[in-house]
Amino acid sequence: MTLDAFFRPHGVVFVGATTDPQKLGFGVARNLVGGFSGPVRLVGRSPGEVLGHAIHTSIEPLPDGIDLAVILVPAEAVPEILDACGRLGVRAAIVASGGFKEVGERGEELERICLEIARRHGMRLLGPNCIGVIDTSTPLDTSFLPPPGAQKGPVAFLSHSGATVAGVIDWARTQGLGFSRIVSLGNQADVTETDLLPVVAGDSATRVVTLNLEQVSDGRRFIDAAAASPVPVVAFRAGASDAGSRAASSHTGALAGNDVAFDAAFRRAGIIRVDSLEGMFDAARALAWQPLPAGRKVAVLTNAGGPGVAAVDALVAAGLSVDELSSTVQTELRRLLPPAASVMNPVDMLASASPEQYAESLRVLLQADEVDAVVVIIPPPPMYPAGTVADALIPVVQESGKPVLAVTMGGRLVDAAAERLRSANIPDYRFPKRAAAALGAMAFRASWTRQDHTPIRPTIHLGWNVDHQGWLPPSEAFDLVRAAGIPALEITVAASVGDAVAAADRVGYPVALKADIHGAAHKSDIGGVILDVADSAAVAEAFERLMKRARLAGSEVRGVIIQPMARGGLEVIVGVVRDPQFGPLLMFGSGGAGVEAAGDVAFAIAPPTAGDLEHLLGLTVAGRILRSGRGDAFNVAAVEKALVGVGALAEALPELAELEINPLVVRSEGVVAVDVRARGSVWPGR
Amino acid sequence: MTLDAFFRPHGVVFVGATTDPQKLGFGVARNLVGGFSGPVRLVGRSPGEVLGHAIHTSIEPLPDGIDLAVILVPAEAVPEILDACGRLGVRAAIVASGGFKEVGERGEELERICLEIARRHGMRLLGPNCIGVIDTSTPLDTSFLPPPGAQKGPVAFLSHSGATVAGVIDWARTQGLGFSRIVSLGNQADVTETDLLPVVAGDSATRVVTLNLEQVSDGRRFIDAAAASPVPVVAFRAGASDAGSRAASSHTGALAGNDVAFDAAFRRAGIIRVDSLEGMFDAARALAWQPLPAGRKVAVLTNAGGPGVAAVDALVAAGLSVDELSSTVQTELRRLLPPAASVMNPVDMLASASPEQYAESLRVLLQADEVDAVVVIIPPPPMYPAGTVADALIPVVQESGKPVLAVTMGGRLVDAAAERLRSANIPDYRFPKRAAAALGAMAFRASWTRQDHTPIRPTIHLGWNVDHQGWLPPSEAFDLVRAAGIPALEITVAASVGDAVAAADRVGYPVALKADIHGAAHKSDIGGVILDVADSAAVAEAFERLMKRARLAGSEVRGVIIQPMARGGLEVIVGVVRDPQFGPLLMFGSGGAGVEAAGDVAFAIAPPTAGDLEHLLGLTVAGRILRSGRGDAFNVAAVEKALVGVGALAEALPELAELEINPLVVRSEGVVAVDVRARGSVWPGR
């Protein structure tokens, strides 16, 4: 069944109604009967009346066509009511009651029972432990929140936190922000953010989706749902600092905290990530109200220098550009403005700027091909009320197909301007920074919609499966890397001094010796690497030393790896680890033993897109050095090939838990994997 | 003379008064006579009256004791009036008029004339092109801003931008924010931000100073003034994106943009830097109203999980820690709260939390040694009006010596709470992020006041001066570095093939050959470096090749530098460049040819403090690798010694414009400078 019944039910039964205005059950009844125009049956423990609607003490007889139930009774009583609703043909149930998974074992059991009942009746369940659903078009409000409730508007809002829904609805009114659909998700026993995302994004009243998330239940499906959204999606994620304690034994695993996976997933899905709720709704207003900019070139129109300079800073920080205007545009502006005005960009009309000068200058800027968007700054104008400036600007903005954002810098003196701009769907912000961040979000969305997001999937031919649970022997790990088309140093594992010397003689001196240890420790941490070993006598000595060190460190040692020395080049790390929510996560950055200390890494969903490769290389110091083209040239194409190869490995081998090449040495002629670690987990099919 | 007359004059003359309420001159007259209680003489072109005060058409006779003049007449008329004021004994003049330096050459000349007149009379001049001074204690308001003007309070505000003053005063009222002294600085012909900083910081009504800066006029004096401030200083700097086009010929010069110098200066001075005006006043309210935290350990008190998690994220991002509470504290909280409440930290009292539970839980947290500060979150409480929660919290906060910040998440439903909290000097914020940032600012200030900020100045003995204008010959540059106690590779400059081979034979093979080019180009950019040259024949060939390459690149080449090869180690860069505002600026980061591409550098004022060294090493990937202690150990002490050595060089040699060691190779046994460039400027004394 679809989830429409949660938003546009034919009729609603509410169980938990009361006439006591101090109780939440009164609030739900009030909001429900106060708005919804279809049949409503209120059920409670005592008879009575709410806004002229009778409270019945039994759920039966249920009027025809009632397909949504809202339940707010003590947790223990929920299963029975849910079952009754199911029997009576209800298709969707919102369980607002708390006392489930969030309070411990008994609650968890009750939640499981509720889910079973819902499944048995083919009923979808929202919650428990949520404050319900609001659809301002239907209209439907199943929350207990005090009136006046959410304003009607273009923003859909899904939130894991119910308190945040309450706070945001109340705050949004002060921002001129209206909502299409709001859902408090609660414990998500059945219906999740991923289920609802297409339903709210596809609603004709919605022009932007906002998400207040903590975790997501099925990461790849979430990415697909967000990427397919016809409207922009903005997300605030709480829980970023909870890095989690994944069983991290590779550098990649240790650094791939839960939040970097979210970051990579949001980027893949085209979700605009913000770091505050205010920032989310700042961006949402701009996205919902104004057209997307065609590019990143912004003009700033102001009547004072200082705020203009601050706006340029903020715009540049948000990834936009504020370039000097062409002489044609400057000449047009000169005609409108006093000689002392500045027309370079920012356009500073001076404190004397009249409403007409604001409007005409804006028109010139919006008509210029070189301008994709305009930020208009309105401090309290010394000579004219700010409201008259707003009045003059509005028709110019409305004629244009380009986005305009306003900065109304002040309080009481600019309130009228802010109000009029909002009524005309022109977003206003108190200071330049928030306007710039909102415009940055618009530019991100615009460029994302223009890009190709096809993952790059080279075909790789593997003649085997990884059936190890634990670390693979080095030769197998190296073979995996070679199968992915990545050159790797030759390695020989020697179990005896004699084997070691023979291998070194064959490879040619100098050689590197590394303890072949089993388990999670990094070789370099236990002194398990000796480089530049010059002759057979030194090999013999190094062999004994490494075996001894490994044993002293308590590692299970299987022998010593002999490799030719890799000279020169830049050491990078390429790794992949499986994130529990989002699947394979690719890592790139500065390699060597100090990977974690350096912290110079970036992540992407594997297999990566061209945009992901750009991100991995552009965001890291290692990537920037590779691409600098200075000094010895580095073969960047070979690095990208290694990244997509490792991504393909992770996709081809679901039993590969993590794989890490560190270092991958990059030179002008190509790359070579010098050390490889790979870990398998039990293959689900076996 | 002191600058007190600008804030607490005995009497004021205002020239430019008018009875036309549409004119700015009316606004100044109204604000002046409406507040100031001493003698005021209004002077204008036409006689009349403003609020019962006569407008005279001549400046004379000036009543006794008038020591401050406010002038708002056309620019051309200012010099004459200024001169008259000076003759009549006025000691301080605010020139509000525009039309000076900001409009071109004639304005610049007028400004110079005004300054000469002021100097001749021993008069201090504020402006021109400013909106004046407000002192809410005196009270004095020389601005033309519409009433009700600035609220009285503990925040001093200095701003280069006048429009920003207008916007902020109007906006601040909506935030419950009051001011002690406000100064619009204008063109700063005479009085600068640095002059005024001690005057507003030392005022007994001021508890925090806020700065809206673009440039500063005398950087080192500004740093000293801010560092000496008895109250915290918070600064927003506009113009950060204007990197400026310094004649940048070293990597250090190219990367040391104007804004990084500000960053380094602010850190040295203990100034809290914010990236928005909203953020500045968010921090200012907390700093002015609440005591500083003793440490960084924060407890979060909430009645809902979601906002609590968001608060933890934001606090951690602001450099604070939110650790699990001790079992003692948890037990105390358990006694107050329902079993399903969470007492780990965040303390989630659940939606049922009563005002008493809020208050008692807060008391427990504030009494715990393990808690330095508390963030209390108040979403619209489902059961109680938010105002009653605020009422219950206030006495607990006031009894405590620890800072408490509130998050009132909502709009109308939390307005009463916000208002009561503000009256009790408890700062409130709408969402957790802004509260966390404000608390982060408090923690920064608290830890700064506990640290030692003595610059580290090793004594260096130089037997010579740098008298070059331009790049020094390599041997002199290397000698400078050695004089600062930094080991450097031996170098020989060979002018012929024969000299080159002889030098290489002496040094021992393999050797490195580098073109000794004159001028700004980096050797590696023109292919001027050949490494690992193995024998005399190869040296001869490399010599010819380098000379040819250098000439092809158009460089003036003086010969070829012969050096032993430096093997292994980490390549870092240590440089110093002279910033026009703040003097010597030290740079540290990842070295090699790709320094600018990598962009892994940090800056500090030279000579550096211990905190600066911490910053340079902690903020860069190179520094973090050095300190990681993994793999081969690096001699961090030698790196720090090199940094303070280079800082001392810059201080000892004012004629040294820039110096850069790149790479400085770091190994376990120490550091060695492999390449050094230094540039002198004309020595002022010659």
Coordinates of C-alpha atoms in Angstrom, one line a residue, chain A residues 22 24 102-103 144 146-148 161 163-168 170-171 173-174 212 214 236-242 251 275-278 281 303-307 309-310 312-314 316-317 340 379-380 382-383 409-415 430-434 522 524-525 531 567 590-591 593-600 620-621 624-625 627-628 630-632, chain B residues 22 24 102-103 144 146-148 161 163-168 170-171 173-174 212 214 236-242 251 275-278 281 303-307 309-310 312-314 316-317 340 379-380 382-383 409-415 430-434 522 524-525 531 567 590-591 593-600 620-621 624-625 627-628 630-632:
Chain A
Q22 CA -4.0 19.7 30.4
L24 CA -1.9 15.7 25.4
E102 CA 13.4 4.0 24.0
V103 CA 12.8 2.8 27.6
F144 CA -0.8 17.7 20.3
P146 CA -0.6 24.1 20.8
P147 CA -2.3 26.3 18.2
P148 CA -1.8 28.1 15.9
S161 CA 13.3 14.2 17.0
A163 CA 10.9 18.1 20.3
T164 CA 12.7 19.6 17.4
V165 CA 9.5 19.5 15.4
A166 CA 7.7 21.3 18.2
G167 CA 10.5 23.9 18.4
V168 CA 10.8 24.4 14.7
D170 CA 7.0 27.6 16.7
W171 CA 10.2 29.3 15.5
R173 CA 6.4 31.4 12.2
T174 CA 8.9 34.1 13.2
N212 CA 16.6 16.3 10.8
E214 CA 20.2 10.9 13.4
F236 CA 20.9 18.5 9.3
R237 CA 22.4 15.5 11.0
A238 CA 22.6 15.2 14.8
G239 CA 25.1 12.7 16.2
A240 CA 28.1 13.7 14.2
S241 CA 30.3 13.8 17.2
D242 CA 29.4 10.2 18.1
H251 CA 43.7 3.0 9.1
D275 CA 25.5 22.3 10.3
S276 CA 22.6 23.9 12.1
L277 CA 18.8 23.9 12.0
E278 CA 18.8 27.6 11.4
F281 CA 15.7 26.6 7.1
N303 CA 24.1 51.3 0.3
A304 CA 27.2 51.0 2.5
G305 CA 30.7 49.7 2.2
G306 CA 31.2 47.7 5.3
P307 CA 28.2 45.3 4.9
V309 CA 32.7 43.7 2.2
A310 CA 31.3 41.3 4.8
V312 CA 31.8 39.3 -0.3
D313 CA 33.8 37.4 2.4
A314 CA 30.8 35.3 3.2
V316 CA 33.5 33.6 -1.3
A317 CA 33.5 31.3 1.8
A340 CA 31.2 58.8 -5.5
P379 CA 20.7 48.4 6.5
P380 CA 18.3 50.9 8.1
P382 CA 19.3 56.9 6.7
M383 CA 16.9 58.8 4.4
M409 CA 20.4 44.4 8.6
G410 CA 18.6 45.6 11.7
G411 CA 15.5 45.1 13.9
R412 CA 12.5 47.3 14.2
L413 CA 13.7 49.7 11.5
V414 CA 13.8 46.9 8.8
D415 CA 10.8 44.8 10.0
R430 CA 19.6 39.6 9.2
F431 CA 23.3 39.5 8.3
P432 CA 25.2 38.7 5.1
K433 CA 26.7 35.4 6.3
R434 CA 23.4 33.5 6.4
H522 CA 50.1 -2.3 11.9
S524 CA 55.3 -0.3 11.7
D525 CA 53.8 -0.1 15.2
L531 CA 64.2 -0.9 4.9
R567 CA 62.2 4.5 -4.3
S590 CA 48.4 11.0 2.7
G591 CA 49.9 7.6 3.2
A593 CA 52.8 5.1 8.9
G594 CA 51.4 8.4 10.1
V595 CA 48.1 8.2 8.3
E596 CA 45.9 8.6 11.4
A597 CA 48.1 11.3 13.0
A598 CA 48.1 13.3 9.7
G599 CA 44.3 13.0 9.3
D600 CA 44.7 14.0 5.7
T620 CA 43.3 16.3 0.6
V621 CA 46.8 17.7 0.8
R624 CA 46.5 18.6 -4.2
I625 CA 50.2 17.8 -4.3
R627 CA 47.6 17.5 -9.1
S628 CA 49.9 20.4 -8.6
R630 CA 55.0 21.0 -9.8
G631 CA 58.3 19.3 -9.2
D632 CA 58.2 15.7 -10.5
Chain B
Q22 CA 14.3 64.9 7.0
L24 CA 20.6 64.1 9.3
E102 CA 36.6 57.8 0.4
V103 CA 35.6 59.9 -2.6
F144 CA 21.8 60.8 13.7
P146 CA 16.5 57.3 14.9
P147 CA 15.3 56.8 18.4
P148 CA 15.1 54.8 20.6
S161 CA 31.5 50.6 9.1
A163 CA 26.0 51.3 8.4
T164 CA 26.9 48.3 10.5
V165 CA 26.6 50.4 13.7
A166 CA 23.2 51.5 12.6
G167 CA 22.0 47.9 11.8
V168 CA 23.5 46.4 14.9
D170 CA 18.6 48.3 15.8
W171 CA 19.0 44.5 15.8
R173 CA 17.4 45.5 20.9
T174 CA 15.7 42.3 19.6
N212 CA 34.0 45.2 13.5
E214 CA 38.5 45.9 8.1
F236 CA 34.6 40.2 13.3
R237 CA 36.8 41.1 10.4
A238 CA 35.4 42.1 7.0
G239 CA 37.8 41.8 4.1
A240 CA 39.1 38.3 4.6
S241 CA 38.5 37.3 1.0
D242 CA 40.5 40.2 -0.2
H251 CA 56.0 30.4 -1.0
D275 CA 33.0 34.7 11.3
S276 CA 29.7 36.7 11.6
L277 CA 28.3 39.7 13.4
E278 CA 25.6 37.5 14.9
F281 CA 27.2 39.4 19.7
N303 CA 13.9 17.4 28.1
A304 CA 14.3 15.8 24.7
G305 CA 16.9 13.6 23.1
G306 CA 17.3 15.1 19.6
P307 CA 18.2 18.7 20.7
V309 CA 22.4 15.2 20.6
A310 CA 22.6 18.3 18.4
V312 CA 26.7 17.7 21.9
D313 CA 27.8 17.9 18.3
A314 CA 27.9 21.6 18.4
V316 CA 32.4 19.2 20.5
A317 CA 32.8 21.2 17.3
A340 CA 13.4 6.2 31.7
P379 CA 12.0 23.4 23.7
P380 CA 8.3 24.3 24.1
P382 CA 4.6 20.0 26.3
M383 CA 3.2 20.2 29.9
M409 CA 14.1 26.3 20.9
G410 CA 11.0 27.9 19.5
G411 CA 9.3 31.2 18.8
R412 CA 6.2 32.5 20.6
L413 CA 6.0 29.6 23.0
V414 CA 9.4 30.3 24.4
D415 CA 9.4 34.1 24.2
R430 CA 17.3 29.7 19.5
F431 CA 19.3 26.6 18.5
P432 CA 22.1 24.7 20.2
K433 CA 24.8 25.6 17.7
R434 CA 24.9 29.3 18.6
H522 CA 61.6 28.9 -7.8
S524 CA 62.1 23.6 -9.4
D525 CA 59.7 25.6 -11.6
L531 CA 69.2 15.1 -7.8
R567 CA 68.2 11.3 2.3
S590 CA 54.4 20.7 4.4
G591 CA 57.5 21.4 2.4
A593 CA 58.1 21.9 -4.5
G594 CA 54.3 21.6 -4.0
V595 CA 54.0 23.9 -1.0
E596 CA 51.4 26.2 -2.5
A597 CA 49.4 23.4 -4.1
A598 CA 49.3 21.5 -0.9
G599 CA 48.3 24.5 1.1
D600 CA 49.2 22.8 4.3
T620 CA 49.2 21.3 9.9
V621 CA 49.3 17.8 8.5
R624 CA 50.8 16.2 13.1
I625 CA 52.9 13.7 11.3
R627 CA 54.4 14.7 16.4
S628 CA 52.7 11.4 15.7
R630 CA 54.8 6.6 14.5
G631 CA 57.2 5.1 12.1
D632 CA 60.6 6.8 12.3

